Short mmCIF file of N, CA and C in Angstrom, two decimals:
data_model
loop_
_atom_site.label_atom_id
_atom_site.label_comp_id
_atom_site.label_asym_id
_atom_site.label_seq_id
_atom_site.Cartn_x
_atom_site.Cartn_y
_atom_site.Cartn_z
N GLY A 224 13.90 5.01 -1.31
CA GLY A 224 15.13 4.52 -1.64
C GLY A 224 15.54 5.72 -2.75
N VAL A 225 16.69 5.72 -3.27
CA VAL A 225 17.18 6.59 -4.19
C VAL A 225 17.93 5.82 -5.28
N GLY A 226 17.64 6.30 -6.49
CA GLY A 226 18.44 5.67 -7.51
C GLY A 226 19.13 6.93 -8.29
N ALA A 227 20.23 6.72 -8.84
CA ALA A 227 20.91 7.84 -9.39
C ALA A 227 21.73 7.55 -10.71
N SER A 228 21.83 8.40 -11.55
CA SER A 228 22.74 8.19 -12.68
C SER A 228 23.51 9.38 -12.85
N MET A 229 24.80 9.37 -13.39
CA MET A 229 25.73 10.39 -13.37
C MET A 229 26.34 10.46 -14.85
N ARG A 230 26.34 11.65 -15.34
CA ARG A 230 27.06 11.81 -16.69
C ARG A 230 28.12 12.91 -16.49
N PHE A 231 29.32 12.72 -16.97
CA PHE A 231 30.42 13.72 -16.95
C PHE A 231 30.59 14.23 -18.32
N ASP A 232 30.68 15.48 -18.44
CA ASP A 232 31.04 16.13 -19.76
C ASP A 232 32.40 16.71 -19.55
N VAL A 233 33.44 16.14 -20.33
CA VAL A 233 34.72 16.74 -20.16
C VAL A 233 35.04 17.14 -21.55
N PRO A 234 35.21 18.64 -21.61
CA PRO A 234 35.62 19.21 -22.99
C PRO A 234 37.01 19.03 -23.20
N ALA A 235 37.28 19.13 -24.52
CA ALA A 235 38.70 19.00 -24.93
C ALA A 235 39.33 20.51 -24.53
N CYS A 236 40.40 20.39 -23.55
CA CYS A 236 40.96 21.41 -22.92
C CYS A 236 42.33 21.26 -22.47
N GLY A 237 43.00 22.15 -21.91
CA GLY A 237 44.25 22.01 -21.39
C GLY A 237 45.42 21.92 -22.32
N VAL A 238 45.17 22.27 -23.50
CA VAL A 238 46.19 22.27 -24.57
C VAL A 238 46.37 23.71 -25.06
N PRO A 239 47.62 24.19 -25.60
CA PRO A 239 47.75 25.36 -26.06
C PRO A 239 46.47 25.81 -26.98
N GLY A 240 46.05 27.00 -26.95
CA GLY A 240 45.01 27.56 -27.82
C GLY A 240 43.56 27.10 -27.50
N ARG A 241 43.45 26.37 -26.33
CA ARG A 241 42.07 25.88 -25.84
C ARG A 241 41.90 26.56 -24.44
N PRO A 242 40.61 26.58 -24.07
CA PRO A 242 40.34 27.16 -22.75
C PRO A 242 40.83 26.20 -21.64
N PRO A 243 41.03 26.75 -20.47
CA PRO A 243 41.30 25.87 -19.25
C PRO A 243 40.37 24.79 -19.09
N CYS A 244 40.77 23.72 -18.57
CA CYS A 244 39.77 22.47 -18.29
C CYS A 244 38.77 22.93 -17.19
N LYS A 245 37.47 22.46 -17.44
CA LYS A 245 36.41 22.78 -16.61
C LYS A 245 35.41 21.66 -16.88
N ALA A 246 35.29 20.60 -15.94
CA ALA A 246 34.38 19.58 -16.12
C ALA A 246 32.95 19.93 -15.48
N THR A 247 31.97 19.46 -15.99
CA THR A 247 30.71 19.50 -15.42
C THR A 247 30.03 18.11 -15.12
N ALA A 248 29.31 18.02 -14.09
CA ALA A 248 28.57 16.76 -13.89
C ALA A 248 27.13 16.87 -13.79
N HIS A 249 26.37 16.11 -14.25
CA HIS A 249 24.88 16.09 -14.34
C HIS A 249 24.51 14.93 -13.41
N VAL A 250 23.82 15.11 -12.33
CA VAL A 250 23.42 14.10 -11.48
C VAL A 250 21.79 14.14 -11.57
N GLN A 251 21.30 12.83 -11.91
CA GLN A 251 19.85 12.78 -11.85
C GLN A 251 19.48 11.77 -10.67
N ILE A 252 18.70 12.26 -9.74
CA ILE A 252 18.26 11.40 -8.59
C ILE A 252 16.86 10.93 -8.86
N GLN A 253 16.51 9.84 -8.69
CA GLN A 253 15.11 9.28 -8.67
C GLN A 253 14.79 8.66 -7.29
N VAL A 254 13.65 9.07 -6.79
CA VAL A 254 13.25 8.57 -5.48
C VAL A 254 12.35 7.46 -5.64
N PHE A 255 12.51 6.36 -4.68
CA PHE A 255 11.55 5.29 -4.74
C PHE A 255 11.17 5.04 -3.29
N CYS A 256 10.00 4.16 -3.24
CA CYS A 256 9.42 3.83 -1.99
C CYS A 256 9.64 2.31 -1.89
N PRO A 257 9.94 1.73 -0.82
CA PRO A 257 9.84 0.20 -0.50
C PRO A 257 8.65 -0.35 -0.86
N PRO A 258 8.46 -1.54 -1.19
CA PRO A 258 7.16 -2.15 -1.53
C PRO A 258 6.07 -1.94 -0.45
N TYR A 259 4.90 -1.58 -0.94
CA TYR A 259 3.77 -1.29 -0.10
C TYR A 259 3.31 -2.56 0.73
N VAL A 260 3.06 -2.44 1.93
CA VAL A 260 2.62 -3.62 2.76
C VAL A 260 1.08 -3.60 2.76
N ALA A 261 0.62 -4.79 2.23
CA ALA A 261 -0.88 -4.90 2.15
C ALA A 261 -1.64 -4.78 3.50
N PRO A 262 -2.79 -4.14 3.47
CA PRO A 262 -3.61 -4.02 4.72
C PRO A 262 -3.92 -5.45 5.18
N GLU A 263 -4.04 -5.60 6.52
CA GLU A 263 -4.61 -6.80 6.99
C GLU A 263 -5.95 -7.18 6.48
N HIS A 264 -6.26 -8.50 6.06
CA HIS A 264 -7.59 -8.91 5.55
C HIS A 264 -7.51 -8.32 4.13
N GLY A 265 -6.47 -7.98 3.42
CA GLY A 265 -6.51 -7.49 2.23
C GLY A 265 -5.21 -7.67 1.18
N TRP A 266 -5.09 -7.05 0.22
CA TRP A 266 -4.02 -7.10 -0.89
C TRP A 266 -3.69 -5.87 -1.47
N VAL A 267 -2.51 -5.81 -2.07
CA VAL A 267 -2.02 -4.67 -2.66
C VAL A 267 -1.49 -5.06 -4.11
N GLN A 268 -1.72 -4.27 -5.00
CA GLN A 268 -1.37 -4.72 -6.45
C GLN A 268 -0.70 -3.59 -7.14
N TYR A 269 0.47 -4.01 -7.76
CA TYR A 269 1.28 -3.02 -8.53
C TYR A 269 1.72 -3.70 -9.85
N LYS A 270 1.27 -2.96 -10.95
CA LYS A 270 1.68 -3.47 -12.25
C LYS A 270 1.38 -4.84 -12.53
N GLY A 271 0.11 -5.31 -12.04
CA GLY A 271 -0.44 -6.64 -12.23
C GLY A 271 0.07 -7.72 -11.37
N ALA A 272 0.87 -7.39 -10.49
CA ALA A 272 1.42 -8.42 -9.45
C ALA A 272 0.59 -8.13 -8.12
N ARG A 273 -0.02 -9.03 -7.62
CA ARG A 273 -0.85 -8.79 -6.34
C ARG A 273 -0.28 -9.61 -5.18
N HIS A 274 -0.24 -8.97 -4.03
CA HIS A 274 0.36 -9.53 -2.88
C HIS A 274 -0.61 -9.33 -1.72
N ARG A 275 -0.70 -10.35 -0.85
CA ARG A 275 -1.67 -10.38 0.08
C ARG A 275 -0.83 -9.91 1.52
N HIS A 276 -1.74 -9.63 2.47
CA HIS A 276 -1.15 -9.17 3.74
C HIS A 276 -0.19 -10.36 4.27
N GLY A 277 0.97 -9.98 4.68
CA GLY A 277 2.02 -10.93 5.09
C GLY A 277 2.91 -11.51 4.09
N GLU A 278 2.49 -11.26 2.77
CA GLU A 278 3.36 -11.52 1.59
C GLU A 278 4.20 -10.31 1.29
N THR A 279 5.37 -10.64 0.63
CA THR A 279 6.14 -9.35 0.06
C THR A 279 6.50 -9.62 -1.29
N ALA A 280 6.72 -8.41 -2.04
CA ALA A 280 7.00 -8.40 -3.41
C ALA A 280 8.50 -8.93 -3.70
N ARG A 281 9.30 -8.94 -2.54
CA ARG A 281 10.55 -9.36 -2.66
C ARG A 281 11.13 -9.61 -1.40
N THR A 282 12.18 -10.58 -1.36
CA THR A 282 12.83 -10.94 -0.08
C THR A 282 13.55 -9.64 0.35
N PRO A 283 13.16 -9.15 1.53
CA PRO A 283 13.85 -8.03 2.07
C PRO A 283 15.40 -8.13 2.26
N ALA A 284 16.16 -7.28 1.95
CA ALA A 284 17.56 -7.24 2.01
C ALA A 284 17.97 -6.04 2.91
N ALA A 285 19.19 -6.13 3.48
CA ALA A 285 19.61 -5.12 4.30
C ALA A 285 19.77 -3.85 3.40
N ARG A 286 19.31 -2.65 3.74
CA ARG A 286 19.32 -1.50 2.87
C ARG A 286 20.79 -0.75 2.99
N GLU A 287 21.16 -0.23 1.94
CA GLU A 287 22.44 0.60 1.95
C GLU A 287 21.93 2.08 1.77
N TYR A 288 22.74 3.01 2.19
CA TYR A 288 22.47 4.33 2.09
C TYR A 288 23.44 5.15 1.53
N TRP A 289 23.08 6.28 0.84
CA TRP A 289 24.08 7.17 0.30
C TRP A 289 23.87 8.38 1.27
N ASP A 290 24.86 9.10 1.45
CA ASP A 290 24.97 10.32 2.19
C ASP A 290 24.80 11.60 1.28
N ILE A 291 23.59 12.06 1.11
CA ILE A 291 23.49 13.32 0.08
C ILE A 291 23.23 14.50 0.78
N GLY A 292 24.27 15.35 0.83
CA GLY A 292 24.11 16.75 1.69
C GLY A 292 23.94 16.46 3.07
N GLY A 293 24.48 15.40 3.70
CA GLY A 293 24.32 15.12 5.16
C GLY A 293 23.05 14.46 5.39
N VAL A 294 22.10 14.02 4.43
CA VAL A 294 21.07 13.31 4.65
C VAL A 294 21.21 11.85 4.07
N LYS A 295 20.87 11.00 5.04
CA LYS A 295 21.03 9.49 4.44
C LYS A 295 19.85 9.07 3.68
N GLN A 296 20.05 8.67 2.48
CA GLN A 296 18.88 8.14 1.58
C GLN A 296 19.11 6.80 1.25
N PRO A 297 18.13 6.01 1.49
CA PRO A 297 18.31 4.51 1.20
C PRO A 297 18.43 4.31 -0.45
N ILE A 298 19.42 3.41 -0.67
CA ILE A 298 19.60 3.10 -2.02
C ILE A 298 18.37 2.18 -2.58
N ALA A 299 17.91 2.37 -3.76
CA ALA A 299 16.80 1.69 -4.23
C ALA A 299 17.19 0.12 -4.44
N GLN A 300 16.25 -0.74 -4.24
CA GLN A 300 16.32 -2.09 -4.49
C GLN A 300 15.21 -2.66 -5.47
N GLU A 301 15.62 -3.71 -5.91
CA GLU A 301 14.66 -4.50 -6.87
C GLU A 301 13.34 -4.59 -6.08
N GLY A 302 12.17 -4.23 -6.74
CA GLY A 302 10.94 -4.28 -6.19
C GLY A 302 10.40 -3.01 -5.60
N ASP A 303 11.28 -1.95 -5.37
CA ASP A 303 10.86 -0.59 -5.04
C ASP A 303 10.07 0.04 -6.14
N ILE A 304 9.28 0.97 -5.64
CA ILE A 304 8.32 1.63 -6.59
C ILE A 304 8.70 3.00 -6.56
N PRO A 305 8.84 3.65 -7.87
CA PRO A 305 9.21 4.96 -8.18
C PRO A 305 8.30 5.93 -7.62
N ALA A 306 8.83 7.18 -7.26
CA ALA A 306 7.89 8.17 -6.74
C ALA A 306 7.11 8.62 -7.86
N GLY A 307 5.77 8.93 -7.64
CA GLY A 307 4.73 9.15 -8.64
C GLY A 307 3.87 8.00 -8.88
N ASP A 308 4.30 6.93 -8.85
CA ASP A 308 3.52 5.59 -9.01
C ASP A 308 2.68 5.37 -7.85
N ALA A 309 1.58 4.62 -8.20
CA ALA A 309 0.56 4.41 -7.12
C ALA A 309 0.24 2.76 -7.15
N VAL A 310 -0.18 2.27 -6.05
CA VAL A 310 -0.45 0.91 -5.85
C VAL A 310 -2.01 0.75 -5.69
N GLU A 311 -2.62 -0.33 -5.77
CA GLU A 311 -4.08 -0.39 -5.71
C GLU A 311 -4.31 -1.33 -4.38
N LEU A 312 -5.28 -0.99 -3.62
CA LEU A 312 -5.57 -1.89 -2.54
C LEU A 312 -7.02 -2.47 -2.67
N GLY A 313 -7.10 -3.52 -2.05
CA GLY A 313 -8.38 -4.21 -2.09
C GLY A 313 -8.40 -5.21 -0.77
N CYS A 314 -9.76 -5.68 -0.66
CA CYS A 314 -9.81 -6.50 0.66
C CYS A 314 -10.45 -7.84 0.22
N ASP A 315 -10.30 -8.75 1.19
CA ASP A 315 -10.79 -10.12 1.10
C ASP A 315 -12.34 -10.13 1.24
N LYS A 316 -12.94 -11.29 0.94
CA LYS A 316 -14.32 -11.40 1.02
C LYS A 316 -14.82 -11.09 2.41
N HIS A 317 -15.96 -10.34 2.51
CA HIS A 317 -16.59 -9.97 3.85
C HIS A 317 -15.89 -8.73 4.45
N PHE A 318 -14.86 -8.14 3.82
CA PHE A 318 -14.18 -6.98 4.24
C PHE A 318 -14.29 -5.84 3.18
N ARG A 319 -14.09 -4.66 3.49
CA ARG A 319 -14.22 -3.56 2.57
C ARG A 319 -13.20 -2.41 3.07
N LEU A 320 -12.74 -1.48 2.16
CA LEU A 320 -11.91 -0.55 2.39
C LEU A 320 -12.54 0.36 3.46
N SER A 321 -11.87 1.03 4.18
CA SER A 321 -12.34 1.89 5.33
C SER A 321 -12.89 3.34 4.89
N GLY A 322 -12.53 3.83 3.63
CA GLY A 322 -13.24 4.94 3.31
C GLY A 322 -12.19 6.09 3.14
N ALA A 323 -12.38 7.12 2.07
CA ALA A 323 -11.49 8.05 1.85
C ALA A 323 -10.98 8.95 3.01
N SER A 324 -11.81 9.14 4.05
CA SER A 324 -11.36 9.83 5.24
C SER A 324 -10.26 9.17 5.99
N ASP A 325 -10.05 7.90 5.77
CA ASP A 325 -8.98 7.03 6.38
C ASP A 325 -7.74 7.09 5.48
N GLY A 326 -7.73 7.40 4.32
CA GLY A 326 -6.61 7.34 3.43
C GLY A 326 -6.99 6.94 2.03
N SER A 327 -5.98 6.76 1.22
CA SER A 327 -6.36 6.47 -0.26
C SER A 327 -6.52 4.92 -0.54
N ASP A 328 -7.42 4.72 -1.57
CA ASP A 328 -7.38 3.30 -2.13
C ASP A 328 -6.39 3.03 -3.07
N ALA A 329 -5.66 3.94 -3.40
CA ALA A 329 -4.51 3.90 -4.44
C ALA A 329 -3.39 4.76 -3.97
N PRO A 330 -2.64 4.39 -2.72
CA PRO A 330 -1.58 5.22 -2.23
C PRO A 330 -0.45 5.42 -3.22
N GLN A 331 -0.04 6.61 -3.32
CA GLN A 331 0.99 7.08 -4.18
C GLN A 331 2.39 7.18 -3.46
N CYS A 332 3.45 6.68 -4.12
CA CYS A 332 4.65 6.89 -3.62
C CYS A 332 5.13 8.49 -3.65
N LEU A 333 5.52 8.93 -2.73
CA LEU A 333 5.75 10.46 -2.68
C LEU A 333 7.20 10.68 -2.81
N GLN A 334 7.59 12.04 -3.18
CA GLN A 334 8.95 12.47 -3.37
C GLN A 334 9.80 12.29 -2.12
N THR A 335 9.17 11.98 -0.96
CA THR A 335 9.91 11.90 0.28
C THR A 335 10.38 10.48 0.44
N GLY A 336 9.95 9.59 -0.47
CA GLY A 336 10.33 8.08 -0.35
C GLY A 336 9.39 7.18 0.44
N VAL A 337 8.21 7.77 0.83
CA VAL A 337 7.23 6.99 1.64
C VAL A 337 5.92 7.12 0.91
N PHE A 338 5.04 6.28 1.15
CA PHE A 338 3.70 6.23 0.59
C PHE A 338 2.75 7.14 1.21
N GLU A 339 1.78 7.69 0.71
CA GLU A 339 0.72 8.32 1.42
C GLU A 339 0.02 7.40 2.09
N GLN A 340 -0.86 7.86 3.04
CA GLN A 340 -1.63 6.98 3.87
C GLN A 340 -2.65 6.19 2.99
N GLY A 341 -2.61 4.83 3.22
CA GLY A 341 -3.64 3.97 2.48
C GLY A 341 -4.88 3.62 3.46
N GLN A 342 -5.94 3.13 3.01
CA GLN A 342 -7.01 2.83 3.64
C GLN A 342 -6.78 1.33 4.29
N ARG A 343 -7.52 1.00 5.32
CA ARG A 343 -7.50 -0.23 5.89
C ARG A 343 -8.64 -1.10 5.40
N CYS A 344 -8.77 -2.43 5.79
CA CYS A 344 -9.77 -3.39 5.35
C CYS A 344 -10.51 -3.45 6.62
N ILE A 345 -11.81 -3.20 6.62
CA ILE A 345 -12.80 -3.25 7.77
C ILE A 345 -13.85 -4.32 7.52
N PRO A 346 -14.32 -5.12 8.48
CA PRO A 346 -15.35 -6.05 8.40
C PRO A 346 -16.71 -5.34 7.79
N VAL A 347 -17.23 -6.12 6.71
CA VAL A 347 -18.64 -5.61 6.26
C VAL A 347 -19.56 -6.01 7.47
N MET A 348 -20.47 -5.12 7.95
CA MET A 348 -21.26 -5.40 8.97
C MET A 348 -22.75 -5.40 8.52
N CYS A 349 -23.58 -6.26 8.99
CA CYS A 349 -25.04 -6.37 8.54
C CYS A 349 -25.80 -6.02 9.72
N ASP A 350 -26.89 -5.29 9.56
CA ASP A 350 -27.91 -5.05 10.62
C ASP A 350 -28.50 -6.22 11.32
N ALA A 351 -28.93 -5.99 12.54
CA ALA A 351 -29.47 -7.04 13.41
C ALA A 351 -30.69 -7.79 12.57
N VAL A 352 -30.89 -8.95 12.73
CA VAL A 352 -32.07 -9.52 12.18
C VAL A 352 -33.27 -9.14 12.91
N ASN A 353 -34.43 -8.92 12.42
CA ASN A 353 -35.62 -8.41 13.02
C ASN A 353 -36.44 -9.72 13.23
N PRO A 354 -36.39 -10.21 14.53
CA PRO A 354 -36.98 -11.60 14.58
C PRO A 354 -38.62 -11.60 14.46
N PRO A 355 -39.12 -12.76 14.16
CA PRO A 355 -40.63 -12.76 13.99
C PRO A 355 -41.35 -12.55 15.28
N LEU A 356 -42.67 -12.24 15.18
CA LEU A 356 -43.45 -12.22 16.53
C LEU A 356 -43.39 -13.55 17.15
N ASN A 357 -43.22 -13.56 18.47
CA ASN A 357 -43.17 -14.77 19.27
C ASN A 357 -41.88 -15.55 18.79
N GLY A 358 -40.85 -14.84 18.55
CA GLY A 358 -39.51 -15.45 18.29
C GLY A 358 -38.32 -14.64 18.52
N TYR A 359 -37.08 -15.09 18.40
CA TYR A 359 -35.84 -14.41 18.65
C TYR A 359 -34.88 -14.82 17.79
N ALA A 360 -33.75 -14.02 17.62
CA ALA A 360 -32.66 -14.36 16.78
C ALA A 360 -31.39 -14.37 17.58
N VAL A 361 -30.51 -15.25 17.29
CA VAL A 361 -29.27 -15.32 17.96
C VAL A 361 -28.11 -15.36 16.96
N PRO A 362 -27.15 -14.41 17.11
CA PRO A 362 -27.15 -13.36 18.01
C PRO A 362 -28.22 -12.20 17.61
N ASP A 363 -28.45 -11.39 18.62
CA ASP A 363 -29.62 -10.50 18.53
C ASP A 363 -29.21 -9.14 17.95
N GLY A 364 -27.93 -8.98 17.67
CA GLY A 364 -27.38 -7.57 17.37
C GLY A 364 -26.77 -7.70 15.80
N ALA A 365 -26.02 -6.70 15.58
CA ALA A 365 -25.33 -6.46 14.24
C ALA A 365 -24.43 -7.61 14.19
N VAL A 366 -24.23 -8.22 12.90
CA VAL A 366 -23.17 -9.21 12.72
C VAL A 366 -22.33 -8.84 11.51
N ARG A 367 -21.13 -9.63 11.57
CA ARG A 367 -20.20 -9.56 10.34
C ARG A 367 -20.85 -10.18 9.14
N ALA A 368 -20.65 -9.78 7.94
CA ALA A 368 -20.91 -10.53 6.79
C ALA A 368 -20.38 -11.88 6.85
N GLY A 369 -21.09 -12.98 6.51
CA GLY A 369 -20.67 -14.21 6.54
C GLY A 369 -20.98 -14.98 7.79
N GLU A 370 -21.20 -14.26 8.84
CA GLU A 370 -21.72 -15.02 10.05
C GLU A 370 -23.13 -15.42 10.02
N THR A 371 -23.59 -16.51 10.66
CA THR A 371 -24.77 -17.05 10.70
C THR A 371 -25.73 -16.45 11.87
N VAL A 372 -26.76 -16.19 11.49
CA VAL A 372 -27.98 -15.86 12.52
C VAL A 372 -28.99 -16.98 12.54
N SER A 373 -29.33 -17.48 13.59
CA SER A 373 -30.22 -18.43 13.97
C SER A 373 -31.56 -17.72 14.40
N VAL A 374 -32.71 -18.13 13.80
CA VAL A 374 -33.97 -17.62 14.35
C VAL A 374 -34.75 -18.93 15.12
N PHE A 375 -35.34 -18.58 16.22
CA PHE A 375 -35.95 -19.63 17.10
C PHE A 375 -37.37 -19.07 17.56
N CYS A 376 -38.28 -20.00 17.55
CA CYS A 376 -39.65 -19.68 18.16
C CYS A 376 -39.68 -19.70 19.65
N ASP A 377 -40.55 -18.73 20.16
CA ASP A 377 -40.67 -18.96 21.68
C ASP A 377 -41.42 -20.38 21.85
N GLU A 378 -41.34 -20.72 23.27
CA GLU A 378 -41.93 -22.09 23.47
C GLU A 378 -43.38 -22.04 23.30
N GLY A 379 -43.88 -23.13 22.73
CA GLY A 379 -45.39 -23.17 22.31
C GLY A 379 -45.65 -22.62 20.85
N PHE A 380 -44.81 -22.16 20.10
CA PHE A 380 -44.82 -21.61 18.79
C PHE A 380 -43.92 -22.53 17.79
N ASP A 381 -44.46 -22.58 16.58
CA ASP A 381 -43.70 -23.36 15.53
C ASP A 381 -43.50 -22.45 14.35
N GLU A 382 -42.43 -22.81 13.61
CA GLU A 382 -42.11 -22.20 12.36
C GLU A 382 -43.20 -22.22 11.41
N VAL A 383 -43.45 -21.11 10.62
CA VAL A 383 -44.45 -21.23 9.61
C VAL A 383 -43.89 -20.67 8.33
N TRP A 384 -43.56 -21.24 7.27
CA TRP A 384 -42.91 -20.67 6.16
C TRP A 384 -43.79 -20.30 5.02
#
């Protein structure tokens, strides 16, 4: 989105003994990004406010646009984030951020009005359980954090703790 403020300086002019009138305008344009969408199985935080995946920082409204030099720029709305500001990402229990090669853990709103790529939330994986001699584990492969693995003894063998 774009926010703008305008100031006009009109000098005293147009009277005998004064220079001809010439007005100048100063336009300041500030770029904004729409609220960041939290990753699935995670949350986004900005200035102390935290929103989970599926929640929004504000109720979306139809965007209005300004035509600036033939380029349509969305007009900033309440809840938009100024260019240069960053949001913080985090994940639910048993999930973790996907890593720096996948994006940022604190995506920044760029001067283009979009956020840089953010990381995803991926499951925390645990190695397979090494079953005891004369026993087996179910499931027998890697599992997600929080999942249960059961260990059983082969027929004719009992648990010994």
